[in-house]
Amino acid sequence: KQEVTQIPAALSVPEGENLVLNCSFTDSAIYNLQWFRQDPGKGLTSLLLIQSSQREQTSGRLNASLDKSSGRSTLYIAASQPGDSATYLCAVGSDNYGQNFVFGPGTRLSVLP
Amino acid sequence: SQTIHQWPATLVQPVGSPLSLECTVEGTSNPNLYWYRQAAGRGLQLLFYSVGIGQISSEVPQNLSASRPQDRQFILSSKKLLLSDSGFYLCAWSVSGEIRRGYTFGSGTRLTVV
């Protein structure tokens, strides 16, 4: 059974810092991995989607990498801003039909002005 | 473009009352549909998923049920709410048979059972 963990659980950084959020999964036989952002009381916004054949994806200040063999993904945020404050979740898809899309518990990020 | 709508945004219901949450998707056909629950301080838990009209799979035995009366409509229901049903409910969709395209979530419903 796929298990997804995220470290750290919470992170507080000053504005302008570059930071890395970590996601680990136990079963490397995955279809894809998706990073989401969740603001308090809101739904999930998709940030980046990496297919199992890809090593990384980039969108603006965000870069997500995937190392299937080691069961890891990282989300790199460059030049963090207070508006980046949110909870970041990773989710791993283990089949092509979506029934086995497992979420990590999330990392709560606070960027201080 | 595809959009997903979920309502209501917030709901306060007494214990023992019924529940109906609705989710609709526009701009696509035959989507996979999902209901998730996010309890306070906990991760997302898959409750139900559907690959077609009238086809519902349950992941967790509970006080809730789901129905898909139309291709792009997914409803979460309960006949009698429990205190433990409180939480944040999220609907999501994905392209059928193409999870490589990822998930798209609705804005969620905050349910408080009192």
PDB file of C-alpha atoms in Angstrom:
ATOM      1  CA  LYS A   1       0.000   0.000   0.000  1.00  0.00           C
ATOM      2  CA  GLN A   2       1.376   3.376  -1.047  1.00  0.00           C
ATOM      3  CA  GLU A   3       2.270   5.730   1.791  1.00  0.00           C
ATOM      4  CA  VAL A   4       3.253   9.351   1.304  1.00  0.00           C
ATOM      5  CA  THR A   5       5.055  11.482   3.847  1.00  0.00           C
ATOM      6  CA  GLN A   6       6.093  15.124   3.784  1.00  0.00           C
ATOM      7  CA  ILE A   7       8.886  16.789   5.673  1.00  0.00           C
ATOM      8  CA  PRO A   8       8.862  19.216   7.364  1.00  0.00           C
ATOM      9  CA  ALA A   9       5.321  19.401   8.722  1.00  0.00           C
ATOM     10  CA  ALA A  10       5.688  23.152   9.116  1.00  0.00           C
ATOM     11  CA  LEU A  11       8.215  25.712   7.970  1.00  0.00           C
ATOM     12  CA  SER A  12       8.654  29.390   8.687  1.00  0.00           C
ATOM     13  CA  VAL A  13      11.084  31.459   6.631  1.00  0.00           C
ATOM     14  CA  PRO A  14      11.813  35.148   6.041  1.00  0.00           C
ATOM     15  CA  GLU A  15      10.759  36.658   2.756  1.00  0.00           C
ATOM     16  CA  GLY A  16      13.244  36.214  -0.076  1.00  0.00           C
ATOM     17  CA  GLU A  17      14.618  32.847   0.971  1.00  0.00           C
ATOM     18  CA  ASN A  18      14.807  29.893  -1.356  1.00  0.00           C
ATOM     19  CA  LEU A  19      13.263  26.793   0.185  1.00  0.00           C
ATOM     20  CA  VAL A  20      12.724  23.106  -0.440  1.00  0.00           C
ATOM     21  CA  LEU A  21       9.745  20.981   0.532  1.00  0.00           C
ATOM     22  CA  ASN A  22      10.116  17.228   0.561  1.00  0.00           C
ATOM     23  CA  CYS A  23       7.755  14.414  -0.365  1.00  0.00           C
ATOM     24  CA  SER A  24       8.546  10.710   0.018  1.00  0.00           C
ATOM     25  CA  PHE A  25       6.595   7.680  -1.156  1.00  0.00           C
ATOM     26  CA  THR A  26       7.066   3.999  -0.409  1.00  0.00           C
ATOM     27  CA  ASP A  27       6.152   2.365  -3.726  1.00  0.00           C
ATOM     28  CA  SER A  28       8.180   3.577  -6.689  1.00  0.00           C
ATOM     29  CA  ALA A  29       5.729   2.116  -9.244  1.00  0.00           C
ATOM     30  CA  ILE A  30       3.898   5.377  -9.801  1.00  0.00           C
ATOM     31  CA  TYR A  31       2.162   7.009 -12.762  1.00  0.00           C
ATOM     32  CA  ASN A  32       2.646  10.575 -11.705  1.00  0.00           C
ATOM     33  CA  LEU A  33       3.064  12.960  -8.808  1.00  0.00           C
ATOM     34  CA  GLN A  34       1.179  16.201  -8.330  1.00  0.00           C
ATOM     35  CA  TRP A  35       1.933  19.150  -6.058  1.00  0.00           C
ATOM     36  CA  PHE A  36      -0.957  21.222  -4.728  1.00  0.00           C
ATOM     37  CA  ARG A  37      -1.336  24.375  -2.732  1.00  0.00           C
ATOM     38  CA  GLN A  38      -4.127  24.839  -0.208  1.00  0.00           C
ATOM     39  CA  ASP A  39      -4.950  28.179   1.377  1.00  0.00           C
ATOM     40  CA  PRO A  40      -6.805  28.073   4.725  1.00  0.00           C
ATOM     41  CA  GLY A  41     -10.409  27.029   4.236  1.00  0.00           C
ATOM     42  CA  LYS A  42     -10.008  26.702   0.480  1.00  0.00           C
ATOM     43  CA  GLY A  43      -9.784  23.938  -2.069  1.00  0.00           C
ATOM     44  CA  LEU A  44      -6.622  22.576  -3.636  1.00  0.00           C
ATOM     45  CA  THR A  45      -4.887  24.392  -6.454  1.00  0.00           C
ATOM     46  CA  SER A  46      -2.671  22.327  -8.704  1.00  0.00           C
ATOM     47  CA  LEU A  47       0.874  23.673  -8.958  1.00  0.00           C
ATOM     48  CA  LEU A  48       2.869  21.103 -10.881  1.00  0.00           C
ATOM     49  CA  LEU A  49       2.259  17.658 -12.318  1.00  0.00           C
ATOM     50  CA  ILE A  50       5.185  15.330 -13.035  1.00  0.00           C
ATOM     51  CA  GLN A  51       4.749  12.176 -15.059  1.00  0.00           C
ATOM     52  CA  SER A  52       6.685   9.063 -14.039  1.00  0.00           C
ATOM     53  CA  SER A  53       8.921   9.446 -17.098  1.00  0.00           C
ATOM     54  CA  GLN A  54       9.881  13.018 -16.219  1.00  0.00           C
ATOM     55  CA  ARG A  55      12.567  14.271 -13.854  1.00  0.00           C
ATOM     56  CA  GLU A  56      11.278  17.767 -13.207  1.00  0.00           C
ATOM     57  CA  GLN A  57       8.700  20.409 -14.014  1.00  0.00           C
ATOM     58  CA  THR A  58       8.948  24.154 -13.689  1.00  0.00           C
ATOM     59  CA  SER A  59       6.382  26.911 -13.368  1.00  0.00           C
ATOM     60  CA  GLY A  60       7.581  30.402 -12.583  1.00  0.00           C
ATOM     61  CA  ARG A  61       9.403  30.354  -9.245  1.00  0.00           C
ATOM     62  CA  LEU A  62       8.442  26.742  -8.631  1.00  0.00           C
ATOM     63  CA  ASN A  63      10.436  23.683  -9.612  1.00  0.00           C
ATOM     64  CA  ALA A  64       9.442  20.135  -8.773  1.00  0.00           C
ATOM     65  CA  SER A  65      11.760  17.185  -9.198  1.00  0.00           C
ATOM     66  CA  LEU A  66      11.045  13.479  -9.142  1.00  0.00           C
ATOM     67  CA  ASP A  67      13.366  10.598  -8.318  1.00  0.00           C
ATOM     68  CA  LYS A  68      11.265   7.462  -8.665  1.00  0.00           C
ATOM     69  CA  SER A  69      13.984   5.035  -7.692  1.00  0.00           C
ATOM     70  CA  SER A  70      14.511   6.686  -4.328  1.00  0.00           C
ATOM     71  CA  GLY A  71      10.825   7.453  -3.823  1.00  0.00           C
ATOM     72  CA  ARG A  72      11.301  11.195  -3.507  1.00  0.00           C
ATOM     73  CA  SER A  73      10.070  14.468  -4.899  1.00  0.00           C
ATOM     74  CA  THR A  74      11.075  17.980  -3.945  1.00  0.00           C
ATOM     75  CA  LEU A  75       9.309  21.276  -4.499  1.00  0.00           C
ATOM     76  CA  TYR A  76      11.729  24.168  -4.762  1.00  0.00           C
ATOM     77  CA  ILE A  77      10.375  27.687  -4.244  1.00  0.00           C
ATOM     78  CA  ALA A  78      12.691  30.488  -5.258  1.00  0.00           C
ATOM     79  CA  ALA A  79      12.668  33.933  -3.701  1.00  0.00           C
ATOM     80  CA  SER A  80       9.759  33.193  -1.384  1.00  0.00           C
ATOM     81  CA  GLN A  81       7.050  35.806  -0.834  1.00  0.00           C
ATOM     82  CA  PRO A  82       4.416  36.253   1.910  1.00  0.00           C
ATOM     83  CA  GLY A  83       1.809  35.273  -0.692  1.00  0.00           C
ATOM     84  CA  ASP A  84       3.418  31.819  -0.850  1.00  0.00           C
ATOM     85  CA  SER A  85       2.173  31.121   2.683  1.00  0.00           C
ATOM     86  CA  ALA A  86      -0.106  28.084   2.452  1.00  0.00           C
ATOM     87  CA  THR A  87      -0.120  24.340   2.953  1.00  0.00           C
ATOM     88  CA  TYR A  88       1.604  22.369   0.217  1.00  0.00           C
ATOM     89  CA  LEU A  89       0.506  18.824  -0.482  1.00  0.00           C
ATOM     90  CA  CYS A  90       1.964  16.195  -2.743  1.00  0.00           C
ATOM     91  CA  ALA A  91      -0.064  13.324  -4.133  1.00  0.00           C
ATOM     92  CA  VAL A  92       1.065  10.185  -5.913  1.00  0.00           C
ATOM     93  CA  GLY A  93      -0.919   8.383  -8.589  1.00  0.00           C
ATOM     94  CA  SER A  94      -0.320   4.630  -8.644  1.00  0.00           C
ATOM     95  CA  ASP A  95      -2.592   3.630 -11.522  1.00  0.00           C
ATOM     96  CA  ASN A  96      -4.106   5.202 -14.599  1.00  0.00           C
ATOM     97  CA  TYR A  97      -7.624   5.450 -13.247  1.00  0.00           C
ATOM     98  CA  GLY A  98      -7.253   7.617 -10.199  1.00  0.00           C
ATOM     99  CA  GLN A  99      -8.505   5.256  -7.574  1.00  0.00           C
ATOM    100  CA  ASN A 100      -5.101   5.074  -5.972  1.00  0.00           C
ATOM    101  CA  PHE A 101      -4.158   8.720  -5.688  1.00  0.00           C
ATOM    102  CA  VAL A 102      -2.555   9.043  -2.274  1.00  0.00           C
ATOM    103  CA  PHE A 103      -1.958  12.353  -0.543  1.00  0.00           C
ATOM    104  CA  GLY A 104       0.739  13.316   1.887  1.00  0.00           C
ATOM    105  CA  PRO A 105      -0.184  15.182   5.093  1.00  0.00           C
ATOM    106  CA  GLY A 106       1.177  18.471   3.787  1.00  0.00           C
ATOM    107  CA  THR A 107       3.758  21.071   4.774  1.00  0.00           C
ATOM    108  CA  ARG A 108       2.452  24.305   6.252  1.00  0.00           C
ATOM    109  CA  LEU A 109       4.595  27.172   4.990  1.00  0.00           C
ATOM    110  CA  SER A 110       4.738  30.635   6.496  1.00  0.00           C
ATOM    111  CA  VAL A 111       6.763  33.310   4.728  1.00  0.00           C
ATOM    112  CA  LEU A 112       7.358  36.268   7.013  1.00  0.00           C
ATOM    113  CA  PRO A 113       7.591  39.801   5.584  1.00  0.00           C
TER     114      PRO A 113
ATOM    115  CA  SER B   1     -12.111  25.043 -20.484  1.00  0.00           C
ATOM    116  CA  GLN B   2     -13.150  22.707 -17.730  1.00  0.00           C
ATOM    117  CA  THR B   3     -14.550  23.961 -14.450  1.00  0.00           C
ATOM    118  CA  ILE B   4     -15.731  22.259 -11.302  1.00  0.00           C
ATOM    119  CA  HIS B   5     -18.402  23.686  -9.029  1.00  0.00           C
ATOM    120  CA  GLN B   6     -19.105  22.628  -5.492  1.00  0.00           C
ATOM    121  CA  TRP B   7     -21.769  23.902  -3.130  1.00  0.00           C
ATOM    122  CA  PRO B   8     -22.569  25.018  -0.559  1.00  0.00           C
ATOM    123  CA  ALA B   9     -19.318  26.555   0.628  1.00  0.00           C
ATOM    124  CA  THR B  10     -20.240  26.224   4.296  1.00  0.00           C
ATOM    125  CA  LEU B  11     -22.895  24.277   6.122  1.00  0.00           C
ATOM    126  CA  VAL B  12     -23.885  23.918   9.765  1.00  0.00           C
ATOM    127  CA  GLN B  13     -26.190  21.006  10.437  1.00  0.00           C
ATOM    128  CA  PRO B  14     -27.567  19.428  13.630  1.00  0.00           C
ATOM    129  CA  VAL B  15     -26.775  15.842  14.520  1.00  0.00           C
ATOM    130  CA  GLY B  16     -29.288  13.475  12.950  1.00  0.00           C
ATOM    131  CA  SER B  17     -30.185  15.755  10.067  1.00  0.00           C
ATOM    132  CA  PRO B  18     -29.750  14.752   6.411  1.00  0.00           C
ATOM    133  CA  LEU B  19     -26.989  15.993   4.138  1.00  0.00           C
ATOM    134  CA  SER B  20     -26.683  16.677   0.443  1.00  0.00           C
ATOM    135  CA  LEU B  21     -23.561  18.168  -1.137  1.00  0.00           C
ATOM    136  CA  GLU B  22     -23.406  18.669  -4.856  1.00  0.00           C
ATOM    137  CA  CYS B  23     -20.553  18.800  -7.322  1.00  0.00           C
ATOM    138  CA  THR B  24     -20.761  19.446 -11.053  1.00  0.00           C
ATOM    139  CA  VAL B  25     -18.127  19.536 -13.759  1.00  0.00           C
ATOM    140  CA  GLU B  26     -18.375  21.529 -16.960  1.00  0.00           C
ATOM    141  CA  GLY B  27     -16.442  21.374 -20.190  1.00  0.00           C
ATOM    142  CA  THR B  28     -15.700  17.653 -20.250  1.00  0.00           C
ATOM    143  CA  SER B  29     -17.530  14.358 -20.584  1.00  0.00           C
ATOM    144  CA  ASN B  30     -17.301  11.051 -18.748  1.00  0.00           C
ATOM    145  CA  PRO B  31     -14.926  12.335 -16.067  1.00  0.00           C
ATOM    146  CA  ASN B  32     -13.786  10.299 -13.099  1.00  0.00           C
ATOM    147  CA  LEU B  33     -15.287  11.957 -10.022  1.00  0.00           C
ATOM    148  CA  TYR B  34     -14.140  11.817  -6.422  1.00  0.00           C
ATOM    149  CA  TRP B  35     -15.239  12.875  -2.952  1.00  0.00           C
ATOM    150  CA  TYR B  36     -12.529  13.501  -0.368  1.00  0.00           C
ATOM    151  CA  ARG B  37     -12.770  14.511   3.266  1.00  0.00           C
ATOM    152  CA  GLN B  38     -10.176  16.507   5.121  1.00  0.00           C
ATOM    153  CA  ALA B  39     -10.589  16.381   8.887  1.00  0.00           C
ATOM    154  CA  ALA B  40      -8.905  18.990  11.054  1.00  0.00           C
ATOM    155  CA  GLY B  41      -5.171  18.342  11.265  1.00  0.00           C
ATOM    156  CA  ARG B  42      -5.383  15.293   9.043  1.00  0.00           C
ATOM    157  CA  GLY B  43      -4.708  14.471   5.428  1.00  0.00           C
ATOM    158  CA  LEU B  44      -7.156  13.946   2.611  1.00  0.00           C
ATOM    159  CA  GLN B  45      -9.169  10.763   2.775  1.00  0.00           C
ATOM    160  CA  LEU B  46     -10.799   9.364  -0.357  1.00  0.00           C
ATOM    161  CA  LEU B  47     -14.452   8.601   0.390  1.00  0.00           C
ATOM    162  CA  PHE B  48     -15.973   7.702  -2.975  1.00  0.00           C
ATOM    163  CA  TYR B  49     -15.033   7.611  -6.620  1.00  0.00           C
ATOM    164  CA  SER B  50     -17.051   7.125  -9.771  1.00  0.00           C
ATOM    165  CA  VAL B  51     -16.002   6.151 -13.269  1.00  0.00           C
ATOM    166  CA  GLY B  52     -19.476   6.534 -14.801  1.00  0.00           C
ATOM    167  CA  ILE B  53     -23.167   7.207 -14.252  1.00  0.00           C
ATOM    168  CA  GLY B  54     -24.505   5.059 -11.446  1.00  0.00           C
ATOM    169  CA  GLN B  55     -21.063   3.550 -10.766  1.00  0.00           C
ATOM    170  CA  ILE B  56     -19.892   4.319  -7.244  1.00  0.00           C
ATOM    171  CA  SER B  57     -17.012   2.785  -5.334  1.00  0.00           C
ATOM    172  CA  SER B  58     -16.628   3.336  -1.624  1.00  0.00           C
ATOM    173  CA  GLU B  59     -13.226   3.481  -0.014  1.00  0.00           C
ATOM    174  CA  VAL B  60     -14.239   3.840   3.602  1.00  0.00           C
ATOM    175  CA  PRO B  61     -17.287   2.336   5.345  1.00  0.00           C
ATOM    176  CA  GLN B  62     -19.163   5.222   6.917  1.00  0.00           C
ATOM    177  CA  ASN B  63     -22.343   7.109   7.435  1.00  0.00           C
ATOM    178  CA  LEU B  64     -22.164   8.666   3.983  1.00  0.00           C
ATOM    179  CA  SER B  65     -23.244   7.652   0.498  1.00  0.00           C
ATOM    180  CA  ALA B  66     -22.647   9.013  -2.989  1.00  0.00           C
ATOM    181  CA  SER B  67     -24.618   9.053  -6.198  1.00  0.00           C
ATOM    182  CA  ARG B  68     -23.945  10.031  -9.784  1.00  0.00           C
ATOM    183  CA  PRO B  69     -27.319  10.678 -11.426  1.00  0.00           C
ATOM    184  CA  GLN B  70     -25.808  12.435 -14.430  1.00  0.00           C
ATOM    185  CA  ASP B  71     -22.489  12.224 -16.228  1.00  0.00           C
ATOM    186  CA  ARG B  72     -21.051  15.370 -14.665  1.00  0.00           C
ATOM    187  CA  GLN B  73     -22.920  15.463 -11.363  1.00  0.00           C
ATOM    188  CA  PHE B  74     -21.726  13.869  -8.148  1.00  0.00           C
ATOM    189  CA  ILE B  75     -23.690  14.035  -4.914  1.00  0.00           C
ATOM    190  CA  LEU B  76     -22.600  13.211  -1.376  1.00  0.00           C
ATOM    191  CA  SER B  77     -25.398  12.358   1.024  1.00  0.00           C
ATOM    192  CA  SER B  78     -26.219  11.215   4.502  1.00  0.00           C
ATOM    193  CA  LYS B  79     -29.548  10.245   6.043  1.00  0.00           C
ATOM    194  CA  LYS B  80     -28.447  11.106   9.587  1.00  0.00           C
ATOM    195  CA  LEU B  81     -25.350  13.145  10.316  1.00  0.00           C
ATOM    196  CA  LEU B  82     -22.980  12.306  13.144  1.00  0.00           C
ATOM    197  CA  LEU B  83     -20.656  14.690  14.954  1.00  0.00           C
ATOM    198  CA  SER B  84     -17.748  12.806  13.397  1.00  0.00           C
ATOM    199  CA  ASP B  85     -18.954  13.798   9.921  1.00  0.00           C
ATOM    200  CA  SER B  86     -17.683  17.325  10.482  1.00  0.00           C
ATOM    201  CA  GLY B  87     -14.866  18.269   8.147  1.00  0.00           C
ATOM    202  CA  PHE B  88     -13.901  19.816   4.858  1.00  0.00           C
ATOM    203  CA  TYR B  89     -15.329  17.980   1.854  1.00  0.00           C
ATOM    204  CA  LEU B  90     -13.682  18.264  -1.512  1.00  0.00           C
ATOM    205  CA  CYS B  91     -14.886  17.121  -4.896  1.00  0.00           C
ATOM    206  CA  ALA B  92     -12.396  16.417  -7.663  1.00  0.00           C
ATOM    207  CA  TRP B  93     -12.336  15.160 -11.228  1.00  0.00           C
ATOM    208  CA  SER B  94      -9.830  13.586 -13.573  1.00  0.00           C
ATOM    209  CA  VAL B  95      -9.904  12.565 -17.217  1.00  0.00           C
ATOM    210  CA  SER B  96     -11.164   9.011 -17.486  1.00  0.00           C
ATOM    211  CA  GLY B  97      -8.313   6.573 -17.972  1.00  0.00           C
ATOM    212  CA  GLU B  98      -5.757   9.369 -18.110  1.00  0.00           C
ATOM    213  CA  ILE B  99      -4.581  10.068 -14.610  1.00  0.00           C
ATOM    214  CA  ARG B 100      -1.427  11.441 -16.205  1.00  0.00           C
ATOM    215  CA  ARG B 101      -3.433  14.629 -16.635  1.00  0.00           C
ATOM    216  CA  GLY B 102      -3.782  14.914 -12.866  1.00  0.00           C
ATOM    217  CA  TYR B 103      -6.616  15.970 -10.619  1.00  0.00           C
ATOM    218  CA  THR B 104      -8.628  19.170 -10.433  1.00  0.00           C
ATOM    219  CA  PHE B 105     -10.362  20.071  -7.193  1.00  0.00           C
ATOM    220  CA  GLY B 106     -13.399  22.113  -6.315  1.00  0.00           C
ATOM    221  CA  SER B 107     -13.394  24.846  -3.714  1.00  0.00           C
ATOM    222  CA  GLY B 108     -14.691  22.622  -0.927  1.00  0.00           C
ATOM    223  CA  THR B 109     -17.556  22.571   1.572  1.00  0.00           C
ATOM    224  CA  ARG B 110     -16.923  23.195   5.255  1.00  0.00           C
ATOM    225  CA  LEU B 111     -19.417  21.023   7.172  1.00  0.00           C
ATOM    226  CA  THR B 112     -19.922  21.513  10.880  1.00  0.00           C
ATOM    227  CA  VAL B 113     -22.231  19.099  12.645  1.00  0.00           C
ATOM    228  CA  VAL B 114     -23.520  20.490  15.942  1.00  0.00           C
TER     229      VAL B 114
END
